[in-house]
PDB file of C-alpha atoms in Angstrom:
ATOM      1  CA  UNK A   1     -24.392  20.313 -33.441  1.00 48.00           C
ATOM      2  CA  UNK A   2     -24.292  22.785 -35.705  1.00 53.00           C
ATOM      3  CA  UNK A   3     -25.721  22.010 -39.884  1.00 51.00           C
ATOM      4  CA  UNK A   4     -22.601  22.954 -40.993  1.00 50.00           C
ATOM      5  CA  UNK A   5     -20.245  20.904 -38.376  1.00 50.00           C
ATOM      6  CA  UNK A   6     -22.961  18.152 -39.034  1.00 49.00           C
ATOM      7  CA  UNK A   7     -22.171  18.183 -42.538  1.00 49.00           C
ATOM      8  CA  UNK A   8     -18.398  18.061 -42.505  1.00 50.00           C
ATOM      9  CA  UNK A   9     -18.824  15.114 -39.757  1.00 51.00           C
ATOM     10  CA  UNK A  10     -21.049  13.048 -41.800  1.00 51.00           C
ATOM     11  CA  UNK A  11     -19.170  13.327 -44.690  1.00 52.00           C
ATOM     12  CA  UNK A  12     -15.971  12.575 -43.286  1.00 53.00           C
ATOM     13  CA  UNK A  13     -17.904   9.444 -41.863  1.00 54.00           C
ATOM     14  CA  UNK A  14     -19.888   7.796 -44.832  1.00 50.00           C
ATOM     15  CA  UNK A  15     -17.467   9.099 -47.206  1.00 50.00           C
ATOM     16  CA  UNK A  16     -20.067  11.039 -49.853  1.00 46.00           C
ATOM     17  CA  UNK A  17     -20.761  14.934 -50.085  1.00 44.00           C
ATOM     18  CA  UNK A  18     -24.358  15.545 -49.374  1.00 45.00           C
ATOM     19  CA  UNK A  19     -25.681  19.228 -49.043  1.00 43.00           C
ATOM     20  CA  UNK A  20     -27.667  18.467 -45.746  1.00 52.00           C
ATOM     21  CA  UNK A  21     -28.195  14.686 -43.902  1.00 60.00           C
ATOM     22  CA  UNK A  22     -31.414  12.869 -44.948  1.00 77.00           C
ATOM     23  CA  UNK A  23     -32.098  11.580 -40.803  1.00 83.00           C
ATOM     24  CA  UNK A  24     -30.494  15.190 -39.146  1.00 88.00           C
ATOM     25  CA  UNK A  25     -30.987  13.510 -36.101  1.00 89.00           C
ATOM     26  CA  UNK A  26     -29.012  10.289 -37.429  1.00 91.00           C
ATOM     27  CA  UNK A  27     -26.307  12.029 -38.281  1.00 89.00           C
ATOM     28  CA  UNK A  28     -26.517  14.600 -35.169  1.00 91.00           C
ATOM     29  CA  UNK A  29     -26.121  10.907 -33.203  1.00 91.00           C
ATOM     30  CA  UNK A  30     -22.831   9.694 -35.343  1.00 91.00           C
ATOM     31  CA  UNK A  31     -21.425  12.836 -35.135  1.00 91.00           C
ATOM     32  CA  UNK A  32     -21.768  13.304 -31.603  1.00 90.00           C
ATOM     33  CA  UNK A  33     -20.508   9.269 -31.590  1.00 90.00           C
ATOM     34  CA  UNK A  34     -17.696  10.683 -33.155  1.00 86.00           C
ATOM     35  CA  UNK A  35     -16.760  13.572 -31.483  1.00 88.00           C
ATOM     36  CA  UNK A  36     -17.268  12.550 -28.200  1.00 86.00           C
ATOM     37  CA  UNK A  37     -18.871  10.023 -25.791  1.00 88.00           C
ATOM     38  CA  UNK A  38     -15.284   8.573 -25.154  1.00 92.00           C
ATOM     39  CA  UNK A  39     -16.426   6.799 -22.524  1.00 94.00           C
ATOM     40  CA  UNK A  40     -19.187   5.099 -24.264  1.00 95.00           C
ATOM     41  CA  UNK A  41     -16.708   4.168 -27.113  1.00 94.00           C
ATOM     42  CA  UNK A  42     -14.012   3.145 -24.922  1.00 95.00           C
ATOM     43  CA  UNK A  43     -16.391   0.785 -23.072  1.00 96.00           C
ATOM     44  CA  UNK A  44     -17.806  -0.851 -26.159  1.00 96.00           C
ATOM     45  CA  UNK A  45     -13.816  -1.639 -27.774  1.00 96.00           C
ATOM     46  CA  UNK A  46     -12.657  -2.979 -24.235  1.00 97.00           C
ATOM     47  CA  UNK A  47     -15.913  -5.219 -24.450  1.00 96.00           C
ATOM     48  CA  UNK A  48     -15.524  -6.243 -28.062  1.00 97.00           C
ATOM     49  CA  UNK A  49     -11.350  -7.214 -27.506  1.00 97.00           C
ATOM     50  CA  UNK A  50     -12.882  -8.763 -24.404  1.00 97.00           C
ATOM     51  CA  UNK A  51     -15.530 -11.047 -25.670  1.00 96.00           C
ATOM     52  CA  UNK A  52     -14.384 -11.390 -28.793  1.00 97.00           C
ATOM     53  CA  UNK A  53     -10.927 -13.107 -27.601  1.00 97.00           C
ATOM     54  CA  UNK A  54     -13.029 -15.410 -25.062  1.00 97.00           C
ATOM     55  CA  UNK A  55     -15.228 -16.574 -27.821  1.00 96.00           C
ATOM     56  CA  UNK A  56     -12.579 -17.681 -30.086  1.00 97.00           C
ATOM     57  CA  UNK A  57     -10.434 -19.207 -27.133  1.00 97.00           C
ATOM     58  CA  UNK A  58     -13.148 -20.662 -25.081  1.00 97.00           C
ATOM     59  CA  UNK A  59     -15.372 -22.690 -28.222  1.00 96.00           C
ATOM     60  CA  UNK A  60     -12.277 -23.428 -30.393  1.00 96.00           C
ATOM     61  CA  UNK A  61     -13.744 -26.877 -29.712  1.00 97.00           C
ATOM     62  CA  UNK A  62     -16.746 -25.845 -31.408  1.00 97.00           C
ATOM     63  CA  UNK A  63     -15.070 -24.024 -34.731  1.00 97.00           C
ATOM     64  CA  UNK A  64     -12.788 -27.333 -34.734  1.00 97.00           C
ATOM     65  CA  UNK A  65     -16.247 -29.391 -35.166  1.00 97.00           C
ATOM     66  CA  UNK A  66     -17.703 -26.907 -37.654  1.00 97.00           C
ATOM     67  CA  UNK A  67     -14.545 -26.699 -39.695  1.00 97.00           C
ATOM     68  CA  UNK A  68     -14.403 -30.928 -40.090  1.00 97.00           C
ATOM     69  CA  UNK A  69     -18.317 -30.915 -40.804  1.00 96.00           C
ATOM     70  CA  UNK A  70     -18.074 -28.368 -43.514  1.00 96.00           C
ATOM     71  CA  UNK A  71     -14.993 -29.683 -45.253  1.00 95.00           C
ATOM     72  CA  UNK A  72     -16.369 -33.643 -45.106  1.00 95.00           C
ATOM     73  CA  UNK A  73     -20.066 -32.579 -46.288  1.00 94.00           C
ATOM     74  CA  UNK A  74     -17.579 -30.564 -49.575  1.00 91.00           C
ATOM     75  CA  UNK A  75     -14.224 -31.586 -50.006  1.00 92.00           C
ATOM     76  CA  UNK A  76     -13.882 -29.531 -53.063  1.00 88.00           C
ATOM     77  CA  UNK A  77     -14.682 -26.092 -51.278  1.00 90.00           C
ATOM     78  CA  UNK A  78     -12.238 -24.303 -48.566  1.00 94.00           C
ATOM     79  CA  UNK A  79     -13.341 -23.971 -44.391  1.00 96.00           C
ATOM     80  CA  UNK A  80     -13.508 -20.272 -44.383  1.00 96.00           C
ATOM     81  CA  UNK A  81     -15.493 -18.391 -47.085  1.00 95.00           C
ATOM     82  CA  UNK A  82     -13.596 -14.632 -47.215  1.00 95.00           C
ATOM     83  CA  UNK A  83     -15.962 -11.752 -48.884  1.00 94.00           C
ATOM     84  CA  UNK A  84     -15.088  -7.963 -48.943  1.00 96.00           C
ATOM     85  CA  UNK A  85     -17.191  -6.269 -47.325  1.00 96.00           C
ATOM     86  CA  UNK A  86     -17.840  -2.488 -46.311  1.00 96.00           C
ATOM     87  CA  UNK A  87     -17.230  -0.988 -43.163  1.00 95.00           C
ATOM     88  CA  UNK A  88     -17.354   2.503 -41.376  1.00 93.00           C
ATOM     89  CA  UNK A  89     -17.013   5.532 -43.759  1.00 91.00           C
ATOM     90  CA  UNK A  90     -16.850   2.839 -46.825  1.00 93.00           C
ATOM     91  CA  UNK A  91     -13.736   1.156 -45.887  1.00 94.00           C
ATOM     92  CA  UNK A  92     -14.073  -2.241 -47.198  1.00 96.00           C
ATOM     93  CA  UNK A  93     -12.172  -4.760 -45.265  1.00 97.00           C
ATOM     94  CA  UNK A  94     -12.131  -8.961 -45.353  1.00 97.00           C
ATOM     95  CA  UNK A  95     -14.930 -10.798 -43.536  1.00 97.00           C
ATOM     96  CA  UNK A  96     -14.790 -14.302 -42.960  1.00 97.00           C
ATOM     97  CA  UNK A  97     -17.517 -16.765 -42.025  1.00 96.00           C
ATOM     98  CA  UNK A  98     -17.474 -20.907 -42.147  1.00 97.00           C
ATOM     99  CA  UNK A  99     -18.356 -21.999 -45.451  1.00 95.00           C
ATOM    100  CA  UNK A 100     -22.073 -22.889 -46.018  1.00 93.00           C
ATOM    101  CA  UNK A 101     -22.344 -22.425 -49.649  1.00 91.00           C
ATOM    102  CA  UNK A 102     -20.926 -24.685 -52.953  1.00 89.00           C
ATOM    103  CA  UNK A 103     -17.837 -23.487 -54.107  1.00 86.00           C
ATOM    104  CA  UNK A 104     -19.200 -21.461 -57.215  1.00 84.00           C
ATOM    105  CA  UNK A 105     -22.271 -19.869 -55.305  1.00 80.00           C
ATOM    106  CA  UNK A 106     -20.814 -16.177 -56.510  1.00 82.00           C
ATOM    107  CA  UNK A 107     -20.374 -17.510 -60.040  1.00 83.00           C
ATOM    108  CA  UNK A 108     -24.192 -18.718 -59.821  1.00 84.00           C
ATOM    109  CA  UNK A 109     -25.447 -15.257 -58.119  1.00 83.00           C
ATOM    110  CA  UNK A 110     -26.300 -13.817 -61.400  1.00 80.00           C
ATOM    111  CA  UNK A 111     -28.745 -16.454 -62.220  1.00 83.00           C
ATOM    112  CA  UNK A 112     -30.605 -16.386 -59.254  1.00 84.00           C
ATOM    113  CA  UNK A 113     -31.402 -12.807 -58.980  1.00 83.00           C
ATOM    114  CA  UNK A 114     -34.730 -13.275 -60.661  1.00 77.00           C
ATOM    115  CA  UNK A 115     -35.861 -15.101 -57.599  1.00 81.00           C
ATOM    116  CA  UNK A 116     -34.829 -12.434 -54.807  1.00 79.00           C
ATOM    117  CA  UNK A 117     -36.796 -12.050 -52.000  1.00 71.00           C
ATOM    118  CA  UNK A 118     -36.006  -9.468 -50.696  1.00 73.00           C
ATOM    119  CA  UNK A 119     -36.375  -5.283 -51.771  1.00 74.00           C
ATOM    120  CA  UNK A 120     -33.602  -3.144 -52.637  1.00 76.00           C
ATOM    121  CA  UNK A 121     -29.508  -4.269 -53.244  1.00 82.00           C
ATOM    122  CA  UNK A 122     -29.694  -6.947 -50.986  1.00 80.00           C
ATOM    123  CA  UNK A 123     -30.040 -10.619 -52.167  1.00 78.00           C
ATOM    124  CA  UNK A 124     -32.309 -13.288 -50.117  1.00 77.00           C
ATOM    125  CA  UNK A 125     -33.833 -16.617 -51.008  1.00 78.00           C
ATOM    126  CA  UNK A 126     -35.110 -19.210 -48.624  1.00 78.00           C
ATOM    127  CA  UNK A 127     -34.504 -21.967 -50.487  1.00 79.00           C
ATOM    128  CA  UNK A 128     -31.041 -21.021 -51.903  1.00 86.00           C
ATOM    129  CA  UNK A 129     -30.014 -23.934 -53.818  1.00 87.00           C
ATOM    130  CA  UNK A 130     -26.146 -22.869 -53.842  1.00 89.00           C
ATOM    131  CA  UNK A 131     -26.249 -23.996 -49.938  1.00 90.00           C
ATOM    132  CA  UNK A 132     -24.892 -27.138 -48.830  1.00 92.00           C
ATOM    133  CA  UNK A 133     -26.121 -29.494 -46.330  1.00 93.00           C
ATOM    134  CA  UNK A 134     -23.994 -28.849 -43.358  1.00 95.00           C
ATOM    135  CA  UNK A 135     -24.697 -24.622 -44.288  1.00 93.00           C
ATOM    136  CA  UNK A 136     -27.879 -25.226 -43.944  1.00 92.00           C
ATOM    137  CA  UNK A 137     -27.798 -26.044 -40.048  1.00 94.00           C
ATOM    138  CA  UNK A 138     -24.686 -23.484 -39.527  1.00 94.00           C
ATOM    139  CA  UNK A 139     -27.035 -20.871 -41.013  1.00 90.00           C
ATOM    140  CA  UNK A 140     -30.068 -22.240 -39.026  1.00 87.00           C
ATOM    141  CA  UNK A 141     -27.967 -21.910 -35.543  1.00 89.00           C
ATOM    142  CA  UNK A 142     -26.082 -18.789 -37.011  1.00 89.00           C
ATOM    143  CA  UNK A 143     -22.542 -20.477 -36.302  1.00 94.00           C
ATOM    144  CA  UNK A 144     -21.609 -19.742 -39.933  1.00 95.00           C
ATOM    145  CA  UNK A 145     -20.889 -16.218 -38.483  1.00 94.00           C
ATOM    146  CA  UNK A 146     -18.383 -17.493 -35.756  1.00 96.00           C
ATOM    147  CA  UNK A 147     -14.941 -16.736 -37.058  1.00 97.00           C
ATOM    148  CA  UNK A 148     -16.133 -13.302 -37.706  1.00 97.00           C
ATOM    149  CA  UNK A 149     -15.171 -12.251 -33.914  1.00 97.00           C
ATOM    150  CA  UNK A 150     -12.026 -12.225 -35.539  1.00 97.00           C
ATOM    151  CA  UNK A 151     -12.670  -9.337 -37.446  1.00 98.00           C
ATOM    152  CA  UNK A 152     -14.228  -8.126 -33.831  1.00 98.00           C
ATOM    153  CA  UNK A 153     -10.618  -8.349 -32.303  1.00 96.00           C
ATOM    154  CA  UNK A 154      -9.514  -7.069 -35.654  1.00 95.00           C
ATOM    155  CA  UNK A 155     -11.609  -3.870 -35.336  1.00 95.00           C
ATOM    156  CA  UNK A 156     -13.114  -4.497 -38.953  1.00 96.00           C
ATOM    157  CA  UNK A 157     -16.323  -4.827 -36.956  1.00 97.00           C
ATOM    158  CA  UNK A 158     -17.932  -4.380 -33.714  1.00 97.00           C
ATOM    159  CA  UNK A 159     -20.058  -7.212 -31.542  1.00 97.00           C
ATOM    160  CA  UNK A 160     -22.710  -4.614 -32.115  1.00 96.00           C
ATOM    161  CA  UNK A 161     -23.713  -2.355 -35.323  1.00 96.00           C
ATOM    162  CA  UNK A 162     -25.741  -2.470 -38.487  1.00 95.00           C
ATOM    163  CA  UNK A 163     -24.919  -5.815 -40.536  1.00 94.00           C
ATOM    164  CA  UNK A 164     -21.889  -4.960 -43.306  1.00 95.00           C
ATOM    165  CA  UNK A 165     -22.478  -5.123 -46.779  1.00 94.00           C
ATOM    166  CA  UNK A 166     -21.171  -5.975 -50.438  1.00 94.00           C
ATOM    167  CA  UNK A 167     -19.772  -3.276 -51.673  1.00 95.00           C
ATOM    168  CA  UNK A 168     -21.796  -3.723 -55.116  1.00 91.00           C
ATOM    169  CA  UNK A 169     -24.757  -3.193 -52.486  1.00 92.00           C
ATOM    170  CA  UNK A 170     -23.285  -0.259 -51.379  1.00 94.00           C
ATOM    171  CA  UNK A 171     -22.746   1.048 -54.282  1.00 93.00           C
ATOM    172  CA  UNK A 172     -26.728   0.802 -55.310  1.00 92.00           C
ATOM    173  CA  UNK A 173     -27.691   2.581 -51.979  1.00 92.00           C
ATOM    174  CA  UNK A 174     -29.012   6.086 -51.680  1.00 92.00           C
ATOM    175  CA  UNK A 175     -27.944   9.095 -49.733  1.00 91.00           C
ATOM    176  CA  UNK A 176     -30.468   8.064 -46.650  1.00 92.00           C
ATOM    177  CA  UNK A 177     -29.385   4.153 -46.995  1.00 93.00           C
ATOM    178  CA  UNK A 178     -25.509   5.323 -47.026  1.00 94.00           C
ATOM    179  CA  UNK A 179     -26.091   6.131 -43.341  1.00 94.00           C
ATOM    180  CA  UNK A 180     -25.614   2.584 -42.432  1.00 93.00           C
ATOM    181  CA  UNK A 181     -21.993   3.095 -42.953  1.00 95.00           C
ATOM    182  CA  UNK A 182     -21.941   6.155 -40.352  1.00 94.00           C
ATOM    183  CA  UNK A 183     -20.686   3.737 -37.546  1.00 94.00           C
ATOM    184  CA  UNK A 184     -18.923   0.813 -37.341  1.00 95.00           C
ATOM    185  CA  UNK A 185     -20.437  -1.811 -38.798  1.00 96.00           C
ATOM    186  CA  UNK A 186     -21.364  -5.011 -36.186  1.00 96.00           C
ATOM    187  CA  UNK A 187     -22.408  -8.910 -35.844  1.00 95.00           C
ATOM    188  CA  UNK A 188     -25.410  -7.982 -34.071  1.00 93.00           C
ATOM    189  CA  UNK A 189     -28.722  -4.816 -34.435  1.00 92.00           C
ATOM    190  CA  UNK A 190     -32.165  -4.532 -34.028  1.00 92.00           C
ATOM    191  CA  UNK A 191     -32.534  -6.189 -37.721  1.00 89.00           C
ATOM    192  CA  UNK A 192     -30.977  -9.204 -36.477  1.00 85.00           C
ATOM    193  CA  UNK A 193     -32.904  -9.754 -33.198  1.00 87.00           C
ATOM    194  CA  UNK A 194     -35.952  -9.649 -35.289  1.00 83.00           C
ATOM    195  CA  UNK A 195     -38.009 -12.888 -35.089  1.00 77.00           C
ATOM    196  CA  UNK A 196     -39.616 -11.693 -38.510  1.00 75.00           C
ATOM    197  CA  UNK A 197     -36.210 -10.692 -40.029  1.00 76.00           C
ATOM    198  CA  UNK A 198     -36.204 -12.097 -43.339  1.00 74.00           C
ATOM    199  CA  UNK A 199     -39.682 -10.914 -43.819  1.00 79.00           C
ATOM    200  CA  UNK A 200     -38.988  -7.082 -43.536  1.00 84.00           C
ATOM    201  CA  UNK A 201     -37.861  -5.066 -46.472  1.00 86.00           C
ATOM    202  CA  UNK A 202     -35.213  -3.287 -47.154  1.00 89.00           C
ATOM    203  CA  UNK A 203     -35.987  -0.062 -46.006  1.00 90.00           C
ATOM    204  CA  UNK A 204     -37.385  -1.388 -43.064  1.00 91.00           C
ATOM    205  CA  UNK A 205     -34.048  -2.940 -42.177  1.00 91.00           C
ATOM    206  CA  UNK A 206     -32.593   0.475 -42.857  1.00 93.00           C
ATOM    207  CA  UNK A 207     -34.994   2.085 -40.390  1.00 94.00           C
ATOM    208  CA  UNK A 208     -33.741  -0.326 -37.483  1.00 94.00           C
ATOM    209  CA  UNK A 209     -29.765   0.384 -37.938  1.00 95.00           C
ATOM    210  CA  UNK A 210     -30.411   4.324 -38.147  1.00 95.00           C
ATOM    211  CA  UNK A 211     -32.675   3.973 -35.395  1.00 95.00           C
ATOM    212  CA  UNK A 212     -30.047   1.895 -33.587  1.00 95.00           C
ATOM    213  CA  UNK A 213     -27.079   4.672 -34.891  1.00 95.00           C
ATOM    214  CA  UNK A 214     -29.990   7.181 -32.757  1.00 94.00           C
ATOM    215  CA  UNK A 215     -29.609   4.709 -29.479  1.00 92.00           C
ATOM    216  CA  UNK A 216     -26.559   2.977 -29.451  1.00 93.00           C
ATOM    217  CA  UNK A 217     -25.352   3.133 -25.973  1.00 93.00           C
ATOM    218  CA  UNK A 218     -24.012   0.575 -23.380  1.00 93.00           C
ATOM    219  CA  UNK A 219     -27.474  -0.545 -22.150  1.00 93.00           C
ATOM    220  CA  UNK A 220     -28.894  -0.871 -25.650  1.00 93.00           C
ATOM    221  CA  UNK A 221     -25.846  -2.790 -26.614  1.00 95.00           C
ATOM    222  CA  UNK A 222     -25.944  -5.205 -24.004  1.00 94.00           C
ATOM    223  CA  UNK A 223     -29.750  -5.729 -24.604  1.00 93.00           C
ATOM    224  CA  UNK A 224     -29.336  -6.571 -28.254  1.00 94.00           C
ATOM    225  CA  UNK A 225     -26.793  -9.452 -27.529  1.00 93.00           C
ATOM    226  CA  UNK A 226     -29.026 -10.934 -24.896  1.00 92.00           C
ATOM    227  CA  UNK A 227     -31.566 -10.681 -27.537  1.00 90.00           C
ATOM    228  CA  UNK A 228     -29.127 -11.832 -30.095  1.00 89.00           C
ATOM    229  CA  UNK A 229     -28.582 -15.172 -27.869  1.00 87.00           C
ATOM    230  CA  UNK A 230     -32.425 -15.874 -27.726  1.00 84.00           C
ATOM    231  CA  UNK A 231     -32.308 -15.781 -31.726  1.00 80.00           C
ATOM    232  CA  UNK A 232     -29.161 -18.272 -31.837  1.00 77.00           C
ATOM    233  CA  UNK A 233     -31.046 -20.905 -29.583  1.00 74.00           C
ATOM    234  CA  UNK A 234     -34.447 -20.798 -31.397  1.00 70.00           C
ATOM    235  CA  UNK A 235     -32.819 -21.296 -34.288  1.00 61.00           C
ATOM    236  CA  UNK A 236     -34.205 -17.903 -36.499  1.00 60.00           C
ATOM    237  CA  UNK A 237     -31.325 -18.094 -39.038  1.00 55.00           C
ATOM    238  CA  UNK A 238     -31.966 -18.806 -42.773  1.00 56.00           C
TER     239      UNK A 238
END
């Protein structure tokens, strides 16, 4: 594709003006995603509507569980925790996911952010003290994310694409870690399947969702949620 055509495609896609892509061949990819491969994009939505729908119908037992768990082990806190998030091109949208934190965790964020572990916008601590008992398994399994194949069958997110962030994340990230946003944003990427996930940095996370932007296809796709499944039963979360 040509610089110029690449230009005009990224920016319509990330929503930012940039004189010329940091990763030309990241954005060469998205565009080209874009553009085109209607097949490959057709494929993945049929599959996302698909699995999506037979998650939520076929554990509903499951969410019931989680649901009575979280609200017995905090009474004073709701199921579902809702969070904007951003999506493709910097659309922010509402994500949900079962509650695993006390009801003021975002009040309390500001006082923990001496203790980050992790480099760049993002905010990780292993022993977050704002989680609750029962969040502390859901996170462990990774079921807190369940009710987001809602937003799957929504089309707020895909089964797989890079992880979606805050927008105050966002807003901190530069023109190279904007390309995140070129695609639509997932449960599931390389960043996620890694055993070592929460050890990596931040740029190194970034480095795994461009690369994925470079390979997304229908083979990679299905490889990262077999992955993805490994990850879920030995228990990686945090």
């Amino acid at each position: 594709m040509p610089p110029r055509a690449r230009r005009y495609a990224v920016r319509e896609l990330a929503g930012y003006e940039a004189p010329e892509a940091p990763d030309p061949a990241v954005a060469d990819a998205a565009a080209r995603l874009a553009c085109g491969r209607r097949a490959y994009r057709a494929a993945k939505r049929a599959f996302d509507v698909a699995f999506s729908a037979l998650v939520l119908v076929a554990f509903s037992w499951l969410y019931l569980i989680i649901a009575v768990a979280v609200k017995l082990d905090d009474p004073s806190g709701p199921v579902i925790f809702r969070q904007t998030r951003v999506g493709r091109g910097g659309r922010e949208f509402t994500m949900y996911k079962f509650r695993s934190m006390r009801p003021d965790a975002e009040e309390r964020l500001e006082s923990l952010r001496s203790m980050n572990e992790k480099t760049g916008p993002v905010f990780k601590m292993r022993e977050d003290p704002r989680v609750t008992r029962v969040g502390r398994v859901i996170r462990k399994l990774s079921l807190d994310e369940l009710p987001q194949f809602a937003n799957v069958l929504r089309g707020d997110l895909s089964v797989v694409g890079p992880r979606p962030a805050l927008p105050s994340e966002v807003a901190a990230y530069t023109p190279r870690q904007r390309q995140r946003l070129l695609v639509r944003q997932g449960l599931t990427c390389y960043w996620q399947t890694r055993m070592n996930r929460d050890d990596l940095t931040f740029d190194e996370w970034v480095d795994l969702d461009l690369l994925y932007i470079e390979q997304c296809g229908i083979w990679a796709d299905l490889k990262l949620i077999i992955q993805t499944v490994g990850v879920v039963l030995s228990a990686q979360g945090r």
